[in-house]
CSV table of C-alpha atoms and ligand atoms in Angstrom, one decimal:
chain,number,residue,atom,x,y,z
A,16,MET,CA,121.7,-37.2,-255.6
A,17,LEU,CA,123.9,-35.3,-253.3
A,18,THR,CA,123.3,-34.0,-249.8
A,19,ALA,CA,123.0,-30.3,-249.4
A,20,GLU,CA,126.4,-30.4,-247.7
A,21,GLN,CA,128.1,-32.3,-250.5
A,22,ASN,CA,126.5,-30.0,-253.0
A,23,GLU,CA,128.0,-27.0,-251.3
A,24,LEU,CA,131.4,-28.7,-251.2
A,25,LEU,CA,131.5,-29.2,-254.9
A,26,THR,CA,129.9,-26.1,-256.2
A,27,ARG,CA,131.7,-23.4,-254.1
A,28,THR,CA,135.1,-22.4,-255.4
A,29,ASP,CA,136.0,-19.1,-253.7
A,30,ALA,CA,139.4,-18.9,-252.0
A,31,GLY,CA,139.4,-20.7,-248.7
A,32,THR,CA,136.5,-23.1,-249.5
A,33,PRO,CA,137.4,-26.8,-249.8
A,34,GLY,CA,136.2,-26.8,-253.4
A,35,GLY,CA,138.1,-23.6,-254.2
A,36,GLU,CA,141.4,-25.0,-252.7
A,37,TYR,CA,140.9,-28.1,-254.7
A,38,MET,CA,140.3,-26.2,-258.0
A,39,ARG,CA,143.3,-24.0,-257.4
A,40,ARG,CA,145.6,-27.1,-257.8
A,41,TYR,CA,145.0,-27.1,-261.6
A,42,TRP,CA,145.9,-24.9,-264.5
A,43,LEU,CA,142.8,-22.9,-265.4
A,44,PRO,CA,141.9,-21.3,-268.8
A,45,ALA,CA,141.7,-17.6,-267.9
A,46,LEU,CA,141.1,-16.1,-271.3
A,47,LEU,CA,141.8,-16.5,-275.0
A,48,SER,CA,145.2,-15.4,-276.4
A,49,GLU,CA,143.4,-13.4,-279.0
A,50,GLU,CA,141.9,-11.2,-276.3
A,51,LEU,CA,145.4,-9.8,-275.8
A,52,PRO,CA,146.4,-9.4,-279.4
A,53,GLU,CA,149.4,-7.1,-279.0
A,54,PRO,CA,152.1,-6.0,-276.5
A,55,ASP,CA,151.0,-2.9,-274.5
A,56,GLY,CA,147.5,-3.4,-275.8
A,57,GLU,CA,144.2,-3.0,-273.8
A,58,PRO,CA,143.9,-4.8,-270.5
A,59,VAL,CA,141.1,-7.3,-270.1
A,60,ARG,CA,138.9,-8.0,-267.0
A,61,VAL,CA,138.9,-11.7,-266.0
A,62,GLN,CA,136.9,-13.4,-263.3
A,63,LEU,CA,138.1,-16.8,-262.0
A,64,LEU,CA,137.0,-18.7,-259.0
A,65,GLY,CA,135.3,-15.7,-257.5
A,66,GLU,CA,138.3,-13.5,-257.9
A,67,ARG,CA,138.3,-10.3,-260.0
A,68,LEU,CA,141.5,-10.0,-262.0
A,69,VAL,CA,142.9,-8.0,-264.9
A,70,ALA,CA,145.1,-9.5,-267.7
A,71,PHE,CA,147.5,-7.6,-269.8
A,72,ARG,CA,150.3,-8.3,-272.3
A,73,ASP,CA,153.4,-6.3,-271.5
A,74,THR,CA,156.0,-4.8,-273.8
A,75,ALA,CA,157.9,-8.1,-274.0
A,76,GLY,CA,154.7,-10.1,-274.9
A,77,HIS,CA,154.4,-11.7,-271.4
A,78,VAL,CA,150.9,-12.0,-270.0
A,79,GLY,CA,150.3,-10.7,-266.5
A,80,LEU,CA,147.3,-11.7,-264.5
A,81,LEU,CA,146.9,-9.4,-261.5
A,82,GLU,CA,144.2,-8.8,-258.9
A,83,GLU,CA,142.0,-6.1,-260.4
A,84,PHE,CA,142.2,-3.6,-257.6
A,85,CYS,CA,145.2,-1.3,-257.0
A,86,PRO,CA,146.7,-1.9,-253.6
A,87,HIS,CA,147.0,1.9,-253.1
A,88,ARG,CA,143.4,3.0,-252.8
A,89,ARG,CA,141.7,0.2,-254.7
A,90,ALA,CA,141.0,1.8,-258.1
A,91,SER,CA,140.5,-0.8,-260.9
A,92,LEU,CA,143.6,-1.5,-262.8
A,93,TRP,CA,141.5,-2.3,-265.8
A,94,LEU,CA,141.4,1.5,-266.3
A,95,GLY,CA,145.2,1.3,-266.3
A,96,ARG,CA,147.8,2.4,-268.8
A,97,ASN,CA,149.7,-0.6,-270.2
A,98,GLU,CA,153.1,0.8,-270.9
A,99,GLU,CA,156.8,0.0,-270.7
A,100,HIS,CA,156.7,-3.4,-269.1
A,101,GLY,CA,153.9,-2.8,-266.7
A,102,LEU,CA,150.4,-1.8,-265.9
A,103,ARG,CA,150.1,1.7,-264.4
A,104,CYS,CA,147.1,2.7,-262.3
A,105,VAL,CA,145.6,5.9,-263.7
A,106,TYR,CA,144.6,7.3,-260.3
A,107,HIS,CA,148.0,8.0,-258.8
A,108,GLY,CA,150.3,6.3,-261.2
A,109,TRP,CA,151.5,3.3,-259.3
A,110,LYS,CA,152.8,0.7,-261.7
A,111,PHE,CA,153.0,-3.1,-261.5
A,112,ASP,CA,154.9,-5.7,-263.6
A,113,VAL,CA,153.6,-9.1,-264.7
A,114,ASP,CA,155.0,-10.6,-261.5
A,115,GLY,CA,153.0,-8.2,-259.3
A,116,ARG,CA,156.0,-6.1,-258.3
A,117,CYS,CA,155.4,-2.4,-257.7
A,118,VAL,CA,157.9,-0.6,-259.9
A,119,ASP,CA,156.9,3.0,-259.6
A,120,GLN,CA,154.8,5.3,-257.4
A,121,MET,CA,154.3,8.6,-259.4
A,122,ASN,CA,152.5,10.4,-256.6
A,123,GLU,CA,155.4,10.2,-254.2
A,124,PRO,CA,158.8,12.0,-254.4
A,125,GLU,CA,161.4,9.5,-255.5
A,126,SER,CA,163.1,9.5,-252.1
A,127,MET,CA,159.9,8.6,-250.3
A,128,GLN,CA,158.7,5.9,-252.6
A,129,PHE,CA,158.1,2.5,-250.9
A,130,CYS,CA,157.7,0.3,-253.9
A,131,SER,CA,159.7,-2.6,-252.4
A,132,LYS,CA,157.0,-2.9,-249.6
A,133,ILE,CA,154.1,-3.2,-252.1
A,134,HIS,CA,153.1,-6.3,-254.0
A,135,ILE,CA,149.9,-7.1,-255.8
A,136,THR,CA,148.6,-10.7,-256.2
A,137,ALA,CA,149.9,-12.0,-259.6
A,138,TYR,CA,149.2,-15.5,-260.9
A,139,PRO,CA,151.6,-17.4,-263.1
A,140,THR,CA,150.4,-17.9,-266.7
A,141,VAL,CA,151.3,-20.0,-269.7
A,142,GLU,CA,150.0,-19.7,-273.3
A,143,ILE,CA,149.2,-23.0,-274.8
A,144,GLY,CA,146.7,-23.7,-277.7
A,145,GLY,CA,145.5,-20.1,-278.0
A,146,ILE,CA,144.5,-20.0,-274.3
A,147,VAL,CA,146.1,-18.1,-271.5
A,148,TRP,CA,146.1,-20.5,-268.5
A,149,ALA,CA,146.6,-19.4,-265.0
A,150,TYR,CA,147.7,-21.2,-261.9
A,151,MET,CA,146.2,-19.9,-258.6
A,152,GLY,CA,147.4,-22.5,-256.2
A,153,PRO,CA,150.5,-23.0,-254.0
A,154,ARG,CA,153.7,-22.5,-256.0
A,155,GLU,CA,155.3,-25.7,-254.9
A,156,LYS,CA,152.3,-27.7,-256.1
A,157,MET,CA,152.2,-26.3,-259.7
A,158,PRO,CA,151.3,-29.1,-262.1
A,159,PRO,CA,153.1,-29.6,-265.4
A,160,PRO,CA,151.6,-27.4,-268.2
A,161,PRO,CA,148.2,-28.4,-269.6
A,162,LYS,CA,149.3,-30.0,-272.9
A,163,PHE,CA,146.1,-31.6,-274.1
A,164,GLU,CA,146.7,-33.2,-277.5
A,165,TRP,CA,144.6,-30.6,-279.2
A,166,THR,CA,146.9,-27.8,-278.0
A,167,GLN,CA,149.9,-29.5,-279.6
A,168,VAL,CA,148.7,-29.8,-283.2
A,169,ALA,CA,149.3,-27.1,-285.9
A,170,GLU,CA,147.1,-24.0,-285.7
A,171,THR,CA,145.4,-25.0,-288.9
A,172,HIS,CA,144.2,-28.2,-287.2
A,173,ARG,CA,142.7,-26.7,-284.0
A,174,HIS,CA,140.0,-24.1,-283.1
A,175,VAL,CA,138.9,-22.7,-279.8
A,176,THR,CA,136.1,-20.3,-278.7
A,177,LYS,CA,134.5,-19.4,-275.4
A,178,THR,CA,131.0,-18.7,-274.2
A,179,TRP,CA,129.8,-17.4,-270.9
A,180,GLU,CA,127.3,-19.7,-269.2
A,181,GLU,CA,125.1,-18.3,-266.4
A,182,CYS,CA,125.0,-21.1,-263.9
A,183,ASN,CA,127.4,-23.0,-261.6
A,184,TRP,CA,130.2,-24.8,-263.3
A,185,LEU,CA,129.3,-28.3,-262.1
A,186,GLN,CA,125.8,-28.6,-263.6
A,187,ALA,CA,127.3,-27.4,-266.8
A,188,LEU,CA,130.1,-30.0,-266.7
A,189,GLU,CA,127.5,-32.7,-265.8
A,190,GLY,CA,125.8,-31.9,-269.1
A,191,GLY,CA,129.0,-32.6,-270.9
A,192,LEU,CA,129.4,-36.0,-269.4
A,193,ASP,CA,125.9,-37.1,-270.1
A,194,THR,CA,125.8,-39.0,-273.4
A,195,SER,CA,122.2,-40.0,-273.0
A,196,HIS,CA,120.8,-36.6,-273.5
A,197,ALA,CA,122.8,-35.7,-276.7
A,198,PRO,CA,120.9,-37.5,-279.4
A,199,ILE,CA,117.6,-36.6,-277.7
A,200,MET,CA,117.9,-32.9,-276.9
A,201,HIS,CA,120.2,-32.0,-279.9
A,202,ARG,CA,118.4,-34.0,-282.6
A,203,LYS,CA,116.9,-32.5,-285.7
A,204,LEU,CA,113.5,-33.8,-286.4
A,205,ARG,CA,114.2,-34.4,-290.1
A,206,PRO,CA,117.5,-34.7,-292.0
A,207,ASP,CA,116.7,-31.7,-294.3
A,208,VAL,CA,116.4,-29.3,-291.3
A,209,GLU,CA,119.0,-26.5,-291.8
A,210,ALA,CA,119.4,-25.5,-288.2
A,211,ALA,CA,122.4,-26.8,-286.3
A,212,GLY,CA,121.6,-30.2,-284.6
A,213,ILE,CA,122.5,-33.8,-284.7
A,214,SER,CA,121.2,-35.5,-287.9
A,215,PRO,CA,118.9,-38.4,-287.6
A,216,ALA,CA,121.5,-40.1,-289.8
A,217,ALA,CA,124.1,-40.0,-287.0
A,218,TYR,CA,124.8,-43.4,-285.4
A,219,PHE,CA,124.1,-42.3,-281.9
A,220,VAL,CA,120.6,-41.0,-282.9
A,221,LYS,CA,119.9,-44.2,-284.8
A,222,GLY,CA,121.1,-46.4,-282.0
A,223,LYS,CA,119.0,-47.3,-278.9
A,224,ALA,CA,119.4,-45.6,-275.6
A,225,PRO,CA,122.9,-46.2,-274.3
A,226,ILE,CA,124.4,-48.5,-271.7
A,227,VAL,CA,127.0,-46.4,-269.9
A,228,GLU,CA,130.3,-47.9,-268.7
A,229,VAL,CA,132.8,-46.0,-266.7
A,230,ASP,CA,136.6,-46.8,-266.2
A,231,THR,CA,138.3,-44.6,-263.6
A,232,SER,CA,141.8,-43.6,-264.2
A,233,ASP,CA,144.6,-41.4,-262.7
A,234,TYR,CA,143.3,-38.4,-264.7
A,235,GLY,CA,139.6,-38.9,-264.1
A,236,TYR,CA,137.8,-41.5,-266.2
A,237,MET,CA,136.9,-42.7,-269.6
A,238,TYR,CA,133.4,-43.7,-270.3
A,239,GLY,CA,131.7,-45.3,-273.2
A,240,GLY,CA,128.0,-45.1,-274.3
A,241,ILE,CA,127.2,-48.3,-276.0
A,242,ARG,CA,124.2,-48.2,-278.3
A,243,GLU,CA,122.6,-51.2,-280.1
A,244,LEU,CA,122.4,-50.4,-283.8
A,245,GLY,CA,120.5,-53.5,-285.0
A,246,GLU,CA,121.9,-56.1,-287.5
A,247,ASP,CA,124.3,-57.3,-284.8
A,248,ARG,CA,126.1,-54.1,-284.6
A,249,MET,CA,126.7,-51.6,-281.8
A,250,PHE,CA,127.9,-48.0,-281.8
A,251,VAL,CA,130.4,-47.1,-279.0
A,252,ARG,CA,131.1,-43.4,-278.3
A,253,THR,CA,133.8,-42.7,-275.7
A,254,TYR,CA,134.4,-39.6,-273.7
A,255,HIS,CA,137.2,-38.7,-271.2
A,256,TYR,CA,136.7,-36.7,-268.1
A,257,VAL,CA,140.0,-35.1,-267.1
A,258,MET,CA,139.7,-33.6,-263.6
A,259,PRO,CA,138.4,-31.1,-262.6
A,260,PHE,CA,136.4,-29.7,-265.6
A,261,THR,CA,137.5,-31.2,-268.9
A,262,GLN,CA,135.4,-33.2,-271.3
A,263,ILE,CA,137.0,-34.8,-274.4
A,264,ARG,CA,134.5,-36.3,-276.7
A,265,ALA,CA,134.6,-38.4,-279.9
A,266,SER,CA,133.5,-36.5,-283.0
A,267,GLN,CA,134.4,-38.8,-285.8
A,268,TYR,CA,130.9,-39.6,-286.9
A,269,LEU,CA,128.9,-36.6,-285.8
A,270,ASN,CA,126.8,-36.4,-289.0
A,271,GLY,CA,126.5,-40.0,-290.1
A,272,PRO,CA,128.7,-42.6,-291.6
A,273,GLU,CA,131.3,-40.2,-293.1
A,274,PHE,CA,134.5,-40.4,-290.9
A,275,ARG,CA,136.4,-37.3,-289.9
A,276,PRO,CA,139.6,-37.6,-287.8
A,277,LYS,CA,138.2,-35.1,-285.3
A,278,ILE,CA,137.9,-34.8,-281.5
A,279,SER,CA,136.2,-32.0,-279.5
A,280,GLY,CA,135.9,-31.0,-276.0
A,281,HIS,CA,135.1,-28.3,-273.5
A,282,TYR,CA,136.4,-26.8,-270.3
A,283,TRP,CA,133.8,-25.5,-267.8
A,284,VAL,CA,135.8,-22.9,-265.7
A,285,PRO,CA,134.2,-21.4,-262.7
A,286,MET,CA,134.0,-17.6,-262.9
A,287,ASP,CA,132.2,-17.5,-259.6
A,288,ASP,CA,129.6,-19.8,-258.0
A,289,GLU,CA,126.9,-18.8,-260.4
A,290,ASN,CA,128.7,-18.3,-263.6
A,291,CYS,CA,131.3,-20.3,-265.7
A,292,MET,CA,133.2,-19.7,-268.9
A,293,VAL,CA,132.9,-22.6,-271.3
A,294,TYR,CA,135.9,-23.1,-273.7
A,295,ASN,CA,134.8,-25.0,-276.8
A,296,TRP,CA,137.5,-26.7,-278.9
A,297,VAL,CA,138.0,-29.1,-281.7
A,298,TYR,CA,141.0,-30.5,-283.5
A,299,SER,CA,141.9,-32.7,-286.4
A,300,TYR,CA,144.3,-35.5,-285.6
A,301,GLY,CA,144.6,-36.4,-289.3
A,302,ASP,CA,146.6,-34.8,-292.1
A,303,GLU,CA,143.9,-32.5,-293.2
A,304,PRO,CA,143.3,-29.2,-291.5
A,305,LEU,CA,139.9,-28.3,-290.0
A,306,ASN,CA,137.3,-26.8,-292.4
A,307,ASP,CA,134.8,-24.2,-291.5
A,308,GLU,CA,132.1,-26.8,-290.8
A,309,ASP,CA,134.4,-28.5,-288.3
A,310,LYS,CA,135.0,-25.2,-286.5
A,311,GLU,CA,131.3,-24.5,-286.3
A,312,ASP,CA,130.7,-27.9,-284.9
A,313,ALA,CA,132.9,-27.0,-281.9
A,314,ALA,CA,131.2,-23.8,-281.1
A,315,ALA,CA,127.9,-25.3,-282.4
A,316,GLY,CA,127.5,-22.4,-284.8
A,317,PRO,CA,129.3,-19.3,-286.0
A,318,GLN,CA,130.6,-17.7,-282.9
A,319,ASN,CA,129.7,-14.1,-283.9
A,320,VAL,CA,126.1,-15.2,-284.4
A,321,TYR,CA,125.9,-16.8,-281.0
A,322,VAL,CA,127.7,-14.4,-278.6
A,323,ASP,CA,127.8,-10.8,-277.9
A,324,GLN,CA,130.2,-8.5,-276.1
A,325,GLY,CA,131.6,-10.2,-273.1
A,326,TYR,CA,131.0,-13.6,-274.7
A,327,ARG,CA,127.4,-13.6,-273.4
A,328,LYS,CA,124.9,-15.5,-275.6
A,329,ARG,CA,122.5,-13.6,-277.7
A,330,ARG,CA,120.0,-16.2,-276.8
A,331,ASN,CA,120.2,-16.1,-273.1
A,332,LYS,CA,118.1,-16.6,-270.0
A,333,ASP,CA,116.7,-13.1,-270.1
A,334,ASN,CA,115.1,-13.7,-273.5
A,335,SER,CA,114.2,-17.4,-272.8
A,336,TRP,CA,117.0,-18.5,-275.2
A,337,LEU,CA,114.6,-17.3,-278.0
A,338,ILE,CA,112.8,-20.6,-277.9
A,339,ASP,CA,110.6,-21.1,-281.0
A,340,ARG,CA,107.6,-23.3,-280.3
A,341,GLN,CA,106.8,-23.8,-283.9
A,342,ALA,CA,110.4,-24.9,-284.6
A,343,GLN,CA,110.1,-27.3,-281.7
A,344,LYS,CA,107.2,-28.9,-283.5
A,345,THR,CA,108.7,-29.2,-286.9
A,346,GLN,CA,112.5,-28.6,-286.9
A,347,THR,CA,114.5,-29.4,-283.8
A,348,PHE,CA,113.8,-31.2,-280.5
A,349,THR,CA,114.1,-28.0,-278.4
A,350,GLY,CA,113.1,-25.2,-280.8
A,351,ILE,CA,116.3,-23.4,-279.6
A,352,VAL,CA,119.0,-22.5,-282.1
A,353,GLY,CA,122.5,-23.8,-281.5
A,354,ILE,CA,123.7,-27.0,-279.9
A,355,ASN,CA,125.7,-25.3,-277.2
A,356,THR,CA,122.8,-22.9,-276.5
A,357,GLN,CA,120.5,-25.9,-276.1
A,358,ASP,CA,122.9,-27.2,-273.4
A,359,HIS,CA,123.2,-23.9,-271.7
A,360,ALA,CA,119.4,-23.4,-271.7
A,361,VAL,CA,118.6,-26.6,-269.8
A,362,GLN,CA,121.5,-26.1,-267.4
A,363,GLU,CA,120.6,-22.4,-266.8
A,364,SER,CA,117.0,-23.3,-266.4
A,365,MET,CA,117.9,-25.3,-263.3
A,366,GLY,CA,118.7,-22.1,-261.5
A,367,PRO,CA,122.2,-20.8,-260.6
A,368,ILE,CA,123.1,-23.8,-258.4
A,369,VAL,CA,120.9,-26.9,-258.9
A,370,ASP,CA,119.6,-28.6,-255.7
A,371,ARG,CA,120.9,-32.1,-256.2
A,372,SER,CA,119.0,-33.4,-253.2
A,373,LYS,CA,115.9,-33.4,-255.3
A,374,GLU,CA,117.1,-35.5,-258.2
A,375,HIS,CA,116.2,-39.0,-259.3
A,376,LEU,CA,119.2,-40.5,-261.0
A,377,GLY,CA,119.2,-43.7,-263.1
A,378,PRO,CA,121.6,-46.1,-264.8
A,379,ALA,CA,122.0,-43.6,-267.7
A,380,ASP,CA,123.5,-41.1,-265.2
A,381,LYS,CA,126.3,-43.4,-264.2
A,382,ALA,CA,129.1,-41.1,-265.5
A,383,ILE,CA,127.6,-38.2,-263.6
A,384,ILE,CA,127.6,-40.2,-260.4
A,385,ALA,CA,131.2,-41.3,-261.0
A,386,LEU,CA,132.1,-37.7,-261.6
A,387,ARG,CA,130.7,-36.5,-258.3
A,388,GLN,CA,132.4,-39.3,-256.4
A,389,LEU,CA,135.8,-38.5,-258.0
A,390,LEU,CA,135.3,-34.8,-257.2
A,391,LEU,CA,134.3,-35.5,-253.6
A,392,ARG,CA,137.4,-37.7,-253.2
A,393,GLY,CA,139.6,-35.0,-255.0
A,394,VAL,CA,138.4,-32.3,-252.6
A,395,LYS,CA,139.1,-34.5,-249.6
A,396,THR,CA,142.5,-35.5,-250.9
A,397,VAL,CA,143.5,-31.8,-251.1
A,398,GLN,CA,142.0,-31.1,-247.6
A,399,GLU,CA,144.2,-33.9,-246.3
A,400,GLY,CA,147.3,-32.5,-247.9
A,401,GLY,CA,147.5,-34.8,-250.9
A,402,ASP,CA,147.7,-34.3,-254.6
A,403,PRO,CA,144.5,-34.7,-256.6
A,404,PRO,CA,144.1,-36.8,-259.8
A,405,GLY,CA,144.7,-35.1,-263.1
A,406,THR,CA,147.7,-33.1,-262.0
A,407,GLY,CA,150.1,-35.4,-263.8
A,408,GLU,CA,150.7,-35.8,-267.5
A,409,SER,CA,148.8,-39.0,-268.2
A,410,TYR,CA,146.0,-37.1,-270.1
A,411,TYR,CA,148.4,-35.5,-272.6
A,412,TRP,CA,147.7,-37.9,-275.5
A,413,LEU,CA,144.3,-39.2,-274.8
A,414,ARG,CA,141.9,-39.5,-277.7
A,415,ALA,CA,138.1,-39.9,-277.6
A,416,ILE,CA,137.1,-42.4,-280.2
A,417,GLU,CA,133.7,-43.7,-281.5
A,418,ARG,CA,133.2,-46.7,-283.8
A,419,VAL,CA,130.6,-49.2,-285.1
A,420,LEU,CA,131.6,-52.6,-283.9
A,421,PRO,CA,130.0,-56.1,-284.1
A,422,ALA,CA,127.6,-56.5,-281.2
A,423,GLY,CA,129.3,-58.0,-278.1
A,424,THR,CA,132.8,-56.9,-279.0
A,425,ASP,CA,135.2,-56.0,-276.2
A,426,TRP,CA,135.2,-52.3,-277.1
A,427,ARG,CA,137.9,-51.4,-274.7
A,428,ALA,CA,140.3,-53.8,-276.4
A,429,ALA,CA,139.1,-52.8,-279.8
A,430,LEU,CA,139.6,-49.1,-279.3
A,431,ALA,CA,142.6,-49.2,-276.8
A,432,ASP,CA,145.3,-48.5,-279.3
A,433,GLU,CA,143.6,-45.4,-280.6
A,434,ILE,CA,142.5,-44.1,-277.3
A,435,TYR,CA,145.7,-44.5,-275.2
A,436,GLU,CA,148.6,-43.6,-277.3
A,437,GLN,CA,150.8,-43.1,-274.3
A,438,ALA,CA,148.4,-42.8,-271.3
A,439,MET,CA,147.3,-46.0,-269.6
A,440,PRO,CA,144.2,-46.5,-267.5
A,441,VAL,CA,145.1,-47.5,-263.9
A,442,GLY,CA,141.9,-49.1,-262.8
A,443,VAL,CA,138.6,-50.3,-264.1
A,444,ASN,CA,135.5,-50.1,-262.1
A,445,GLY,CA,132.9,-51.0,-264.7
B,1,FES,S1,144.6,3.9,-256.4
B,1,FES,FE1,146.0,3.2,-257.8
B,1,FES,S2,147.6,4.5,-257.6
B,1,FES,FE2,146.2,5.3,-256.2
B,2,FE2,FE1,124.5,-31.5,-275.0
């Protein structure tokens, strides 16, 4: 559990809050590249850390991310004309380039324009892995670009989507670092059930409830869920938490004993304190490209079936996620269609910001406890003028691996070569 004060500290990310200043030290996914498909195309509204922004791709293809409201008299620049290397407000024609410079003021005679005195907030962006990332912190503290391994493979080998989740980012992230729920909540009741879900044939459904072991590192932590399989075997599934909101999870044996060289993950990016945007990604680290099934596994279903305009789920809190009680009896553990929707349903069901002072955590929640400790420390580090973990490059080549091993094997040693190609853990705290 957390005190009410600690809960506030971790869940609030507006500018000027300790959690918000902490969060502004990282590159943040702002939108998908495909939302800005062409130069001089339509601008897109973006909400990040409580700030309302507008993104546009200029004539040269560069992405601008500006405060949404025009500094003249505050009209929304989302209405703007994206033309000739800038976004022009339709009210009086003031125009801004991707760096936030005012380059024209149509409503003033040329001799009276005061462009040089006007600047709009503009955040630096990079495009990596089909995502436009933004950096909203102090310029001199900008971390190296967010080159997760999945972003560095060929386009045929990676896939990314996004889904709006209607609750605070932290309770959503906590669901992603919680191996104990996965084979319970997401299981199908029988192997022949068609609906998306984890097959009873998967090792982590067949195994017993997990022992969780967490190793902290300079990027966050790695943790393993170790499940007894019987016949002197165990199944180890590893995850990485890269601060502040990244989960990388092993996906080699999602459906049973057939191996796929596949790793997946999510980013839970705060839009404001009561909403987050979840980026869902998967990649193949083998020779073969991803197939359609792999891609659906990442988004937990065909994206156009699951989300509507604005990336809102069709099954959402206003329609009780279309829970089907009959299906809950006969098909899937929840009776809700879609693995990600199942996660969102329980997390949104807690209310916009869960009251963590009322929880009762157990050993299976070890990774969640570790996550909160790291975040509290990270926030404090930034408050004291330091650099938080996860702003280096040590996470670039991390892989999350799962494997069946003889019971009692030192799984860290057995999996180390595959997990840490270049990155090395700096400390182990069991
Ligand atoms: S409000 Fe934008 S130009 Fe006047
Ligand atoms: Fe889940």
